mmCIF file with all atom_site columns, C-alpha atoms in Angstrom:
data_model
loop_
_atom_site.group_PDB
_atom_site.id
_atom_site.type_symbol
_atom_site.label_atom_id
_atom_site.label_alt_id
_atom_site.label_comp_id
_atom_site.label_asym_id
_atom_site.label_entity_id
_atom_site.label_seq_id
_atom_site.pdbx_PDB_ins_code
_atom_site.Cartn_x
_atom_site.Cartn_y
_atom_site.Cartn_z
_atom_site.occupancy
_atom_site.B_iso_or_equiv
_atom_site.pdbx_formal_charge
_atom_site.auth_seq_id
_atom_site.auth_comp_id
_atom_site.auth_asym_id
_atom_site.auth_atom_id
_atom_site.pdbx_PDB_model_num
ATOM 1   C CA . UNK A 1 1   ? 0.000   0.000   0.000  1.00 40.00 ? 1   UNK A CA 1
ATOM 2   C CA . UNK A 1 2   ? 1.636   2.927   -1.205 1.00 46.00 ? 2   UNK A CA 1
ATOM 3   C CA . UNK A 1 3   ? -0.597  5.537   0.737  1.00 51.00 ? 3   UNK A CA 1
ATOM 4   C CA . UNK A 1 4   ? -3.766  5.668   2.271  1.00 47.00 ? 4   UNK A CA 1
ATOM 5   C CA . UNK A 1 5   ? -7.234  7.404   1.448  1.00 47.00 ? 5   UNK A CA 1
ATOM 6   C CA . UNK A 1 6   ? -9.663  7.317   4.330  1.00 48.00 ? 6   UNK A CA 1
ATOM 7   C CA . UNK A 1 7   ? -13.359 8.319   3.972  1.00 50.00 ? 7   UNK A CA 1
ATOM 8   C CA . UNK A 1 8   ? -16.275 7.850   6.121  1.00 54.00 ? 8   UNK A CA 1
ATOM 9   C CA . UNK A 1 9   ? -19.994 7.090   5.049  1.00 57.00 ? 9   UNK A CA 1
ATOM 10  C CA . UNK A 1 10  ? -23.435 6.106   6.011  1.00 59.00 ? 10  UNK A CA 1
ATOM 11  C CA . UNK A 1 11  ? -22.577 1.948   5.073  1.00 59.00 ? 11  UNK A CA 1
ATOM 12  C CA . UNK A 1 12  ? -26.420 1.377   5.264  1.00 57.00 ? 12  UNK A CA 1
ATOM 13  C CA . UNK A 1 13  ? -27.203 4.186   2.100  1.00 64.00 ? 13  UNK A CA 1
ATOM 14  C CA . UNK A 1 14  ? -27.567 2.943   -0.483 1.00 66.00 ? 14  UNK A CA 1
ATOM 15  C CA . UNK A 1 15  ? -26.573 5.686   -2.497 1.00 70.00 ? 15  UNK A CA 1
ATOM 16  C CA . UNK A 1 16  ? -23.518 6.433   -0.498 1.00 70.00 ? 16  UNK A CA 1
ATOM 17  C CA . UNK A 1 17  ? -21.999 2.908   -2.368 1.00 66.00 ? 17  UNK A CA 1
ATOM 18  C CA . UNK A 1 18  ? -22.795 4.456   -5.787 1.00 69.00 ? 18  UNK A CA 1
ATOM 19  C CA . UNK A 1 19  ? -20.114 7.427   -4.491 1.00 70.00 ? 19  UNK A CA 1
ATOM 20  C CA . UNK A 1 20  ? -17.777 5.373   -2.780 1.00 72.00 ? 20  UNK A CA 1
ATOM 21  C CA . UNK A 1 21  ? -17.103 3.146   -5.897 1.00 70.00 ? 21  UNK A CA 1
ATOM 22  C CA . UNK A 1 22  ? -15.741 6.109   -7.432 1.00 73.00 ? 22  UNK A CA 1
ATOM 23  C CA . UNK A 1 23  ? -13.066 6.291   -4.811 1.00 74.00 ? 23  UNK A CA 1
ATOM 24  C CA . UNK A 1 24  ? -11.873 3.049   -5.150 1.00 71.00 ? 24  UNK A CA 1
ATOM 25  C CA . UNK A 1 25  ? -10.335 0.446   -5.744 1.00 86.00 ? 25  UNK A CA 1
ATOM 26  C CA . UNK A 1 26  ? -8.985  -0.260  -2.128 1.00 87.00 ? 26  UNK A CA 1
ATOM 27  C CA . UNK A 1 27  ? -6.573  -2.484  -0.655 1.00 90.00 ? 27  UNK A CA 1
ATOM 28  C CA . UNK A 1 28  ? -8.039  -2.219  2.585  1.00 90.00 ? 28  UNK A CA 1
ATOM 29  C CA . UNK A 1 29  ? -11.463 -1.497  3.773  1.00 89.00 ? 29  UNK A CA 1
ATOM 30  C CA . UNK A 1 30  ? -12.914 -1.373  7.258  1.00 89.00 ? 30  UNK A CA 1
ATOM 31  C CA . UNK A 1 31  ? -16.732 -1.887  7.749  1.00 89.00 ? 31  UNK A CA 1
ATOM 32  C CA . UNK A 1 32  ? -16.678 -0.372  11.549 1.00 83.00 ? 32  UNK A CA 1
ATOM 33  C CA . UNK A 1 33  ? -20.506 0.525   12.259 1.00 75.00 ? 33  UNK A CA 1
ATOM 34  C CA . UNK A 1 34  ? -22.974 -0.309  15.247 1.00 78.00 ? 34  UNK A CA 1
ATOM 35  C CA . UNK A 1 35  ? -25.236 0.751   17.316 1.00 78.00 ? 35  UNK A CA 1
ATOM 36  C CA . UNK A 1 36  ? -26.951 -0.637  20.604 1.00 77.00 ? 36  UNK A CA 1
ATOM 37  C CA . UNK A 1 37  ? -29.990 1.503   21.747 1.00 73.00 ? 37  UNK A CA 1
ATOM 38  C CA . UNK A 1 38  ? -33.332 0.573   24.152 1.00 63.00 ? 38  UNK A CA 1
ATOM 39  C CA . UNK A 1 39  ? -36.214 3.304   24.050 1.00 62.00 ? 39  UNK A CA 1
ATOM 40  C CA . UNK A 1 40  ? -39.185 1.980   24.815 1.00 61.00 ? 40  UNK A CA 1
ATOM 41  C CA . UNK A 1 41  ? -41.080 4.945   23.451 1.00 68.00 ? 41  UNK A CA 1
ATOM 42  C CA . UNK A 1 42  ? -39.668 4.218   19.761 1.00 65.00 ? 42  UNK A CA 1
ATOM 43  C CA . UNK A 1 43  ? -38.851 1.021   20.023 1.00 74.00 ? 43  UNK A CA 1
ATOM 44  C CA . UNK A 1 44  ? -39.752 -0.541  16.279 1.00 79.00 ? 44  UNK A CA 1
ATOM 45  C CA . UNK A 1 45  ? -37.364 2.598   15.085 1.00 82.00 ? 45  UNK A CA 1
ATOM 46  C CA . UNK A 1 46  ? -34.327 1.569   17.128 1.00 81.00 ? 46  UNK A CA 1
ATOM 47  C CA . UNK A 1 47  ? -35.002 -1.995  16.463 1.00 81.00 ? 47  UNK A CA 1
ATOM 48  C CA . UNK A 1 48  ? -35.278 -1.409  12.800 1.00 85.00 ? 48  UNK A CA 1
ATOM 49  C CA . UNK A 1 49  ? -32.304 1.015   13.158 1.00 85.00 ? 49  UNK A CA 1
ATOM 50  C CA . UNK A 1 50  ? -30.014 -1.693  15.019 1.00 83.00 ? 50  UNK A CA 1
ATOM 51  C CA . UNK A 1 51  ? -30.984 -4.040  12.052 1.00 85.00 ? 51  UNK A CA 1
ATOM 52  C CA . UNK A 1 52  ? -30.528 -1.988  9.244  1.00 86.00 ? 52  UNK A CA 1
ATOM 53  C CA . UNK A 1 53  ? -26.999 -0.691  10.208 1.00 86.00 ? 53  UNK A CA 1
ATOM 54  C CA . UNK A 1 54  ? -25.488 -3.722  12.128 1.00 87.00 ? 54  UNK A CA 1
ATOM 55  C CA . UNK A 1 55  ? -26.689 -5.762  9.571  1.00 90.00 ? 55  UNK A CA 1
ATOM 56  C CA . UNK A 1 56  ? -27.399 -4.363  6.381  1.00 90.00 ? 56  UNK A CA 1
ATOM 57  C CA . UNK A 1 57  ? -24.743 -2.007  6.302  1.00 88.00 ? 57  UNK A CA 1
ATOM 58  C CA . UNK A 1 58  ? -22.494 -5.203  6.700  1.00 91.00 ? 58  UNK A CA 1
ATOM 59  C CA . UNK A 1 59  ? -24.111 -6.918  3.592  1.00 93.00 ? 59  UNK A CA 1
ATOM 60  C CA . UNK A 1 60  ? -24.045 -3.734  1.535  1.00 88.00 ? 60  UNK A CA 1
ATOM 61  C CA . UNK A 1 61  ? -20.717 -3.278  1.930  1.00 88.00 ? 61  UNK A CA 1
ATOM 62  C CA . UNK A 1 62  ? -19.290 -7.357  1.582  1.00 93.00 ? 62  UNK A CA 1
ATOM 63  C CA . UNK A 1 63  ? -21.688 -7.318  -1.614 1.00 93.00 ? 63  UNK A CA 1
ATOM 64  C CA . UNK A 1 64  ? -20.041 -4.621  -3.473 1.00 88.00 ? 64  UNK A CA 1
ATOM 65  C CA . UNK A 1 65  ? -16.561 -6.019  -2.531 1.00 90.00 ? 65  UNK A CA 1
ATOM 66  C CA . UNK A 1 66  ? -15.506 -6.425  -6.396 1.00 92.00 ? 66  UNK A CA 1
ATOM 67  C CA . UNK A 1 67  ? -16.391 -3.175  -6.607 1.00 87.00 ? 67  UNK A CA 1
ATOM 68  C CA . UNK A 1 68  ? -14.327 -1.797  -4.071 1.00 88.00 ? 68  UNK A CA 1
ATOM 69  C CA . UNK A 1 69  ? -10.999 -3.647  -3.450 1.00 91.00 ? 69  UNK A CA 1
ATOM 70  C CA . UNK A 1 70  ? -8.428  -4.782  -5.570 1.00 92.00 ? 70  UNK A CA 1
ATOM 71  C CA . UNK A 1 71  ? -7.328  -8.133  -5.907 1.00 93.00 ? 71  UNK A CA 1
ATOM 72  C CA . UNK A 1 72  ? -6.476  -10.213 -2.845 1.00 92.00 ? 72  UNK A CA 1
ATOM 73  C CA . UNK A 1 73  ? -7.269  -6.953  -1.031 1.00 93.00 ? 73  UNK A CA 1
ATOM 74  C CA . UNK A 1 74  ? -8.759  -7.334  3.079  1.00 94.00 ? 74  UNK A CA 1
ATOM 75  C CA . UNK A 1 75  ? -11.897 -6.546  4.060  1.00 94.00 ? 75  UNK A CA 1
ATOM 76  C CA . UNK A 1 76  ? -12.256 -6.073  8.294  1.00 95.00 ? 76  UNK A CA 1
ATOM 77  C CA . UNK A 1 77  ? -15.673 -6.047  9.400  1.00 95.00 ? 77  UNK A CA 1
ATOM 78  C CA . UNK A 1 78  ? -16.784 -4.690  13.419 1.00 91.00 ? 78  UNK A CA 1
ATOM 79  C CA . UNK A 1 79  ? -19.151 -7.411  15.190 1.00 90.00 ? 79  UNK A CA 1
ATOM 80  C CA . UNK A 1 80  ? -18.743 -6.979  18.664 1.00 87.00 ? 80  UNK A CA 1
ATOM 81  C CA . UNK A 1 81  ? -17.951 -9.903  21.594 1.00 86.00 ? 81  UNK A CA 1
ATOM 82  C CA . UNK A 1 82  ? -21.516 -9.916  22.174 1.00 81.00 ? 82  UNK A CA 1
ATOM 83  C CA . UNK A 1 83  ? -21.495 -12.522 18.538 1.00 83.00 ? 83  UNK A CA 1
ATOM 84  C CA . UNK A 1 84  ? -19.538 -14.768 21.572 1.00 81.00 ? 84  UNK A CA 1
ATOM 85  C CA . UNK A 1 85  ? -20.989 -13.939 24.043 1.00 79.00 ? 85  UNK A CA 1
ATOM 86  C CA . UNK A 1 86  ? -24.319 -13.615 23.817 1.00 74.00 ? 86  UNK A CA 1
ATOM 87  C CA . UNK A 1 87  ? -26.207 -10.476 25.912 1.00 74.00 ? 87  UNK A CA 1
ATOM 88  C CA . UNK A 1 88  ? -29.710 -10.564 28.032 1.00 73.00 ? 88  UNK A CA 1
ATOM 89  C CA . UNK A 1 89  ? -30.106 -6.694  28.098 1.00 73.00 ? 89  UNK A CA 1
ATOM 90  C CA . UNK A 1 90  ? -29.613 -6.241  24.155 1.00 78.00 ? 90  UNK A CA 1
ATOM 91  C CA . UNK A 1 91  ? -30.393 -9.549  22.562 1.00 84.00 ? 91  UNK A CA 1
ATOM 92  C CA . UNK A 1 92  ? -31.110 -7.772  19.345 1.00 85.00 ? 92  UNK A CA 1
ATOM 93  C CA . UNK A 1 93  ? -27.992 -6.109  19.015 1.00 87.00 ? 93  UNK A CA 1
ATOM 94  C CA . UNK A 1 94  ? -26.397 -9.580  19.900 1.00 89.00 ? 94  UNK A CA 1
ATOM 95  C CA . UNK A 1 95  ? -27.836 -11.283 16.927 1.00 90.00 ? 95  UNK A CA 1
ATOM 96  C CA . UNK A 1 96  ? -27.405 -8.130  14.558 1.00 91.00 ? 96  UNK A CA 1
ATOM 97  C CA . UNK A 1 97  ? -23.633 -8.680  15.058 1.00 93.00 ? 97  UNK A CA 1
ATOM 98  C CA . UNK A 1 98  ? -23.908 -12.446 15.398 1.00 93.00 ? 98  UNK A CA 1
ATOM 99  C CA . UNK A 1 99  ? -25.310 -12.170 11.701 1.00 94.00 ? 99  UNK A CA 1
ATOM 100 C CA . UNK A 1 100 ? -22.763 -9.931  10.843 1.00 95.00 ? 100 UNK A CA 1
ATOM 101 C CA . UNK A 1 101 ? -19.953 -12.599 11.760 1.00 96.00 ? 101 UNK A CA 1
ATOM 102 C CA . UNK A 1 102 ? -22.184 -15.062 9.688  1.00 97.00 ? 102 UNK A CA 1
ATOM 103 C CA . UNK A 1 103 ? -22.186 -12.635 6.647  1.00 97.00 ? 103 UNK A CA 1
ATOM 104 C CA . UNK A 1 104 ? -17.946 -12.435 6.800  1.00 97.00 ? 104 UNK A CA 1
ATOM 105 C CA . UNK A 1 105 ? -17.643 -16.534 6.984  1.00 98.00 ? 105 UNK A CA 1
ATOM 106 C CA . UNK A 1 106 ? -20.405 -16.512 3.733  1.00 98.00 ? 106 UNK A CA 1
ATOM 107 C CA . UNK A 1 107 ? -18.770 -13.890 1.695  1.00 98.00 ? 107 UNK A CA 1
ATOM 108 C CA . UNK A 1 108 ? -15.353 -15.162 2.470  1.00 97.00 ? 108 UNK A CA 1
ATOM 109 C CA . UNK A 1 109 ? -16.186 -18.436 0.967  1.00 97.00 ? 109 UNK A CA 1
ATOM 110 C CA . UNK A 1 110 ? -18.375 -16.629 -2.017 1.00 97.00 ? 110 UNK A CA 1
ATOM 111 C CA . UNK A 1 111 ? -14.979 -14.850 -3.172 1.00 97.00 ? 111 UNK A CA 1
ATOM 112 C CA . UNK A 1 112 ? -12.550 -17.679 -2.278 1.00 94.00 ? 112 UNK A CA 1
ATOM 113 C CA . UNK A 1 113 ? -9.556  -16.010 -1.735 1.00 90.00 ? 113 UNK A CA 1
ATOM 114 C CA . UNK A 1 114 ? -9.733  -13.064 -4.265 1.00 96.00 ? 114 UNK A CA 1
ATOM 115 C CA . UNK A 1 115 ? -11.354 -10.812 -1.865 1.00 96.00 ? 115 UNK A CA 1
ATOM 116 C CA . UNK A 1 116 ? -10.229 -11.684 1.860  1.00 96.00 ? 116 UNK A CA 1
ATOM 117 C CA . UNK A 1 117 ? -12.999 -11.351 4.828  1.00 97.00 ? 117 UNK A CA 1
ATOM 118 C CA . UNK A 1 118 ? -12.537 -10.963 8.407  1.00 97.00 ? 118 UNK A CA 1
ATOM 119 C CA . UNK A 1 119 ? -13.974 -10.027 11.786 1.00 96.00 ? 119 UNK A CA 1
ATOM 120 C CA . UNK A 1 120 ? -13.030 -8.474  14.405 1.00 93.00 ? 120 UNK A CA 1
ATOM 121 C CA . UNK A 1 121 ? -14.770 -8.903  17.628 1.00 92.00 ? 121 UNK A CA 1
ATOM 122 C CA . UNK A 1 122 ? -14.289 -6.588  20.488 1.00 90.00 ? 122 UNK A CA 1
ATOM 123 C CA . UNK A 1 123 ? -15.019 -6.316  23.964 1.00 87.00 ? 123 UNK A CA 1
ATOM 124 C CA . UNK A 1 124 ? -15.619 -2.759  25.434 1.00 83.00 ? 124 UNK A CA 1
ATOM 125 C CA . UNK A 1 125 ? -14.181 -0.042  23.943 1.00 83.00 ? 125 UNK A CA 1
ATOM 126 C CA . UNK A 1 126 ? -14.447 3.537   25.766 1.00 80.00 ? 126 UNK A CA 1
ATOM 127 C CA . UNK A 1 127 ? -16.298 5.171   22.523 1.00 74.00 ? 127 UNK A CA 1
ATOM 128 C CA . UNK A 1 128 ? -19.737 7.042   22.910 1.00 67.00 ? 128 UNK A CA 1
ATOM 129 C CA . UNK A 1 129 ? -21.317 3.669   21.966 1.00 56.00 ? 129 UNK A CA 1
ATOM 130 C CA . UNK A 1 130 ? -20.288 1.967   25.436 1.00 49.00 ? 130 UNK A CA 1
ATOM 131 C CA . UNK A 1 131 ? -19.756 5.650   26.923 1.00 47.00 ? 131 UNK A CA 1
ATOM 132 C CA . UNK A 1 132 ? -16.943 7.062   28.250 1.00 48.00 ? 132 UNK A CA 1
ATOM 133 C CA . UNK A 1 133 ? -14.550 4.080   29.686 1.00 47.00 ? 133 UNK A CA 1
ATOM 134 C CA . UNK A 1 134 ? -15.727 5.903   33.194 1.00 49.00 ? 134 UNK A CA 1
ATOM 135 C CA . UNK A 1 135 ? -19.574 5.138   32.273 1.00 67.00 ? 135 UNK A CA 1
ATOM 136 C CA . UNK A 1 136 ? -19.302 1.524   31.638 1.00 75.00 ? 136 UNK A CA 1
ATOM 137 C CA . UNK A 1 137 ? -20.371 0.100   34.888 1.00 76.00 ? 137 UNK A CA 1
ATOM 138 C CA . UNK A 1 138 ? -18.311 -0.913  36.875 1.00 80.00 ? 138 UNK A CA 1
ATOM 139 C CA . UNK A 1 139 ? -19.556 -4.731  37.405 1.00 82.00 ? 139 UNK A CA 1
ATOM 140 C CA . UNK A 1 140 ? -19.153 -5.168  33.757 1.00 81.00 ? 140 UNK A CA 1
ATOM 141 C CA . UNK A 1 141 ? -15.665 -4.257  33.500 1.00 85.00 ? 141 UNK A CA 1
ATOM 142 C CA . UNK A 1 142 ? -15.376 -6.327  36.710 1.00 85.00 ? 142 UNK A CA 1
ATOM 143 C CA . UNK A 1 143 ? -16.171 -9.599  34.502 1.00 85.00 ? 143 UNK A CA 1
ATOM 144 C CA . UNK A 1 144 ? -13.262 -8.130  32.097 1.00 85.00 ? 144 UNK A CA 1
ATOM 145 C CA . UNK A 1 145 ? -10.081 -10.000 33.160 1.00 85.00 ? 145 UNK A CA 1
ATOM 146 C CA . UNK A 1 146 ? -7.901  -6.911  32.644 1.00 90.00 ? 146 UNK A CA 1
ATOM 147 C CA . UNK A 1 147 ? -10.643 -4.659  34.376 1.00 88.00 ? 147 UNK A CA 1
ATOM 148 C CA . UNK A 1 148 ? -11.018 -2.099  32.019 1.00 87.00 ? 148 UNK A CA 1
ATOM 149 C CA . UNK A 1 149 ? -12.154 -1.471  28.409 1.00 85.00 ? 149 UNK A CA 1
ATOM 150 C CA . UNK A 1 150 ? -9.903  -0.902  25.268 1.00 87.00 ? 150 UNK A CA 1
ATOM 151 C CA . UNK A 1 151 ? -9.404  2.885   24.304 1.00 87.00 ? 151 UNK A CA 1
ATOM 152 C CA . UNK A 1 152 ? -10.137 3.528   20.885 1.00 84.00 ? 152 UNK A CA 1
ATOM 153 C CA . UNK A 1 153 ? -6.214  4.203   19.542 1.00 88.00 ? 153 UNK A CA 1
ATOM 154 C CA . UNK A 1 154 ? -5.941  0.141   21.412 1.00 89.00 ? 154 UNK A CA 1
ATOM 155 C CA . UNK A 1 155 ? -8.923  -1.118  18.846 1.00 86.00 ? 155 UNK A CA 1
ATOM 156 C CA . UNK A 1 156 ? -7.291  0.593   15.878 1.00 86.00 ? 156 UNK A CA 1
ATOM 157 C CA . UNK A 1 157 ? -4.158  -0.307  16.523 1.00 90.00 ? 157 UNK A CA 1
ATOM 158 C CA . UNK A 1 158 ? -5.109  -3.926  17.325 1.00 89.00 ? 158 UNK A CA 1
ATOM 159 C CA . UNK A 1 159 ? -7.112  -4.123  13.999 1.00 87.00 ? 159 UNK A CA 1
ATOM 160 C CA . UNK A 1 160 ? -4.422  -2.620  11.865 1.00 87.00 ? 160 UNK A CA 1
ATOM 161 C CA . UNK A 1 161 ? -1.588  -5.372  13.182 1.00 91.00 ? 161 UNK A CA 1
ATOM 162 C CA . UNK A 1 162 ? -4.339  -7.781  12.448 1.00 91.00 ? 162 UNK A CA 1
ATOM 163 C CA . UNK A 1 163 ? -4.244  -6.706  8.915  1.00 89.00 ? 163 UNK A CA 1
ATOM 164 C CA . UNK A 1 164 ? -0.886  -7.109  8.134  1.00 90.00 ? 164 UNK A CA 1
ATOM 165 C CA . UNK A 1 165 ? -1.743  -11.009 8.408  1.00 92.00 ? 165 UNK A CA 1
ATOM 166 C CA . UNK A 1 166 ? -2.104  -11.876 4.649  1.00 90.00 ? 166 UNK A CA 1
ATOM 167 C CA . UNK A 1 167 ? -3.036  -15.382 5.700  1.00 94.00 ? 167 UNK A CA 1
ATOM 168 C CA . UNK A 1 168 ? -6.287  -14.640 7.644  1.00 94.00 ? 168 UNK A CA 1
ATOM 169 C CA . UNK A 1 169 ? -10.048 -15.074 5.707  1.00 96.00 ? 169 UNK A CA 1
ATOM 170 C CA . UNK A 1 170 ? -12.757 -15.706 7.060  1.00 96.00 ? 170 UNK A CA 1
ATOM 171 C CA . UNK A 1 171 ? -11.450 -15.181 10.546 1.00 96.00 ? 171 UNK A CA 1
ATOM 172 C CA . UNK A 1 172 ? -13.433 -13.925 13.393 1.00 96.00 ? 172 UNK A CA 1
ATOM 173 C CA . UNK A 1 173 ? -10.937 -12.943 15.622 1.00 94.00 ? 173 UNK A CA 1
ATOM 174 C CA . UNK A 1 174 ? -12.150 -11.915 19.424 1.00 92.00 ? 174 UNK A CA 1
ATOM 175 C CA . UNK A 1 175 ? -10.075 -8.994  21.364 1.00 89.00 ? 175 UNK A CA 1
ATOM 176 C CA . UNK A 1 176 ? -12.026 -8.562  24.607 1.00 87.00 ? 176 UNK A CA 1
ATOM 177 C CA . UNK A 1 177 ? -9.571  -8.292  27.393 1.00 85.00 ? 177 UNK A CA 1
ATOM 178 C CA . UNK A 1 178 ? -10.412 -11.903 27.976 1.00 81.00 ? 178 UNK A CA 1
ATOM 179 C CA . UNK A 1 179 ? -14.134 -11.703 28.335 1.00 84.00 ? 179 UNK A CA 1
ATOM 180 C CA . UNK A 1 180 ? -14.830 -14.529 26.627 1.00 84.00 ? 180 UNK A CA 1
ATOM 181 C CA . UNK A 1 181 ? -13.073 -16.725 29.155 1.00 82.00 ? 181 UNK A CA 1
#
């Protein structure tokens, strides 16, 4: 990669894709969306919000792979640990991102090693999705074995080594501070 072009984009639009074809190809792409909300007062909008970008953002953006990487180029989609782990209080969000993992292991096979797939699946990261690492309760970082959540600069950094793997497809790779165990 000789230099890098970064650009950022409603995933779930479909007109957005018509613009960001333009852009490419890519060597590297990162599908990083989500979004975990409860409102009982709207709740078929979240819901259909939560589905729409967790989901279909995800299968918008592995469909028009050809379209958007070159050859053997890496595609990194965001689930979340909660694919893993399962979650009581958002089971919706769970299986938005659970379906998002099963949408990297499909298209990975679909393109057979001209397009490469992945997932990453993190734990808590301090972003304003989990809140500030100070608003995520306590007694869930307590289940973290490292007691705390991964800053932002830790997830980016984490998924860029990650990349450098030419070897990975179809991987759904968990970094959660040991959650999971």
């Amino acid at each position: 990669m000789g230099g890098s072009r970064r650009t950022g984009f409603d995933q779930s639009d479909e007109a957005c894709w018509r613009n960001i074809k333009r852009a490419g190809p890519f060597d590297l792409i990162f599908v990083n969306a989500g979004i975990c909300e409860f409102d009982p007062e709207s709740e078929y909008q979240i819901n259909y919000d939560i589905v729409n970008i967790n989901f279909m953002g995800v299968y918008y953006a592995l469909r028009n792979l050809p379209k958007l990487l070159t050859p053997n180029g890496t595609c990194w989609v965001t689930s979340s640990s909660c694919a893993y782990n399962s979650s009581v209080d958002h089971p919706l969000y769970a299986a938005s991102k659970t379906a998002a993992c099963e949408l990297v292991k499909s298209f990975a096979k679909l393109y057979n090693g001209k397009y490469k797939v992945n997932a990453i699946l993190p734990g808590f990261v301090a972003t304003n999705l989990g809140g500030q690492q100070g608003s995520i309760p306590r007694e869930l970082l307590e289940a973290v074995p490292l007691k705390r959540a991964m800053t932002p600069y830790e997830a980016a950094e984490n998924l860029f080594k990650l990349s450098s793997i030419d070897y990975l497809n179809g991987a759904l790779i968990i970094v959660d501070g040991g959650e999971h165990i």
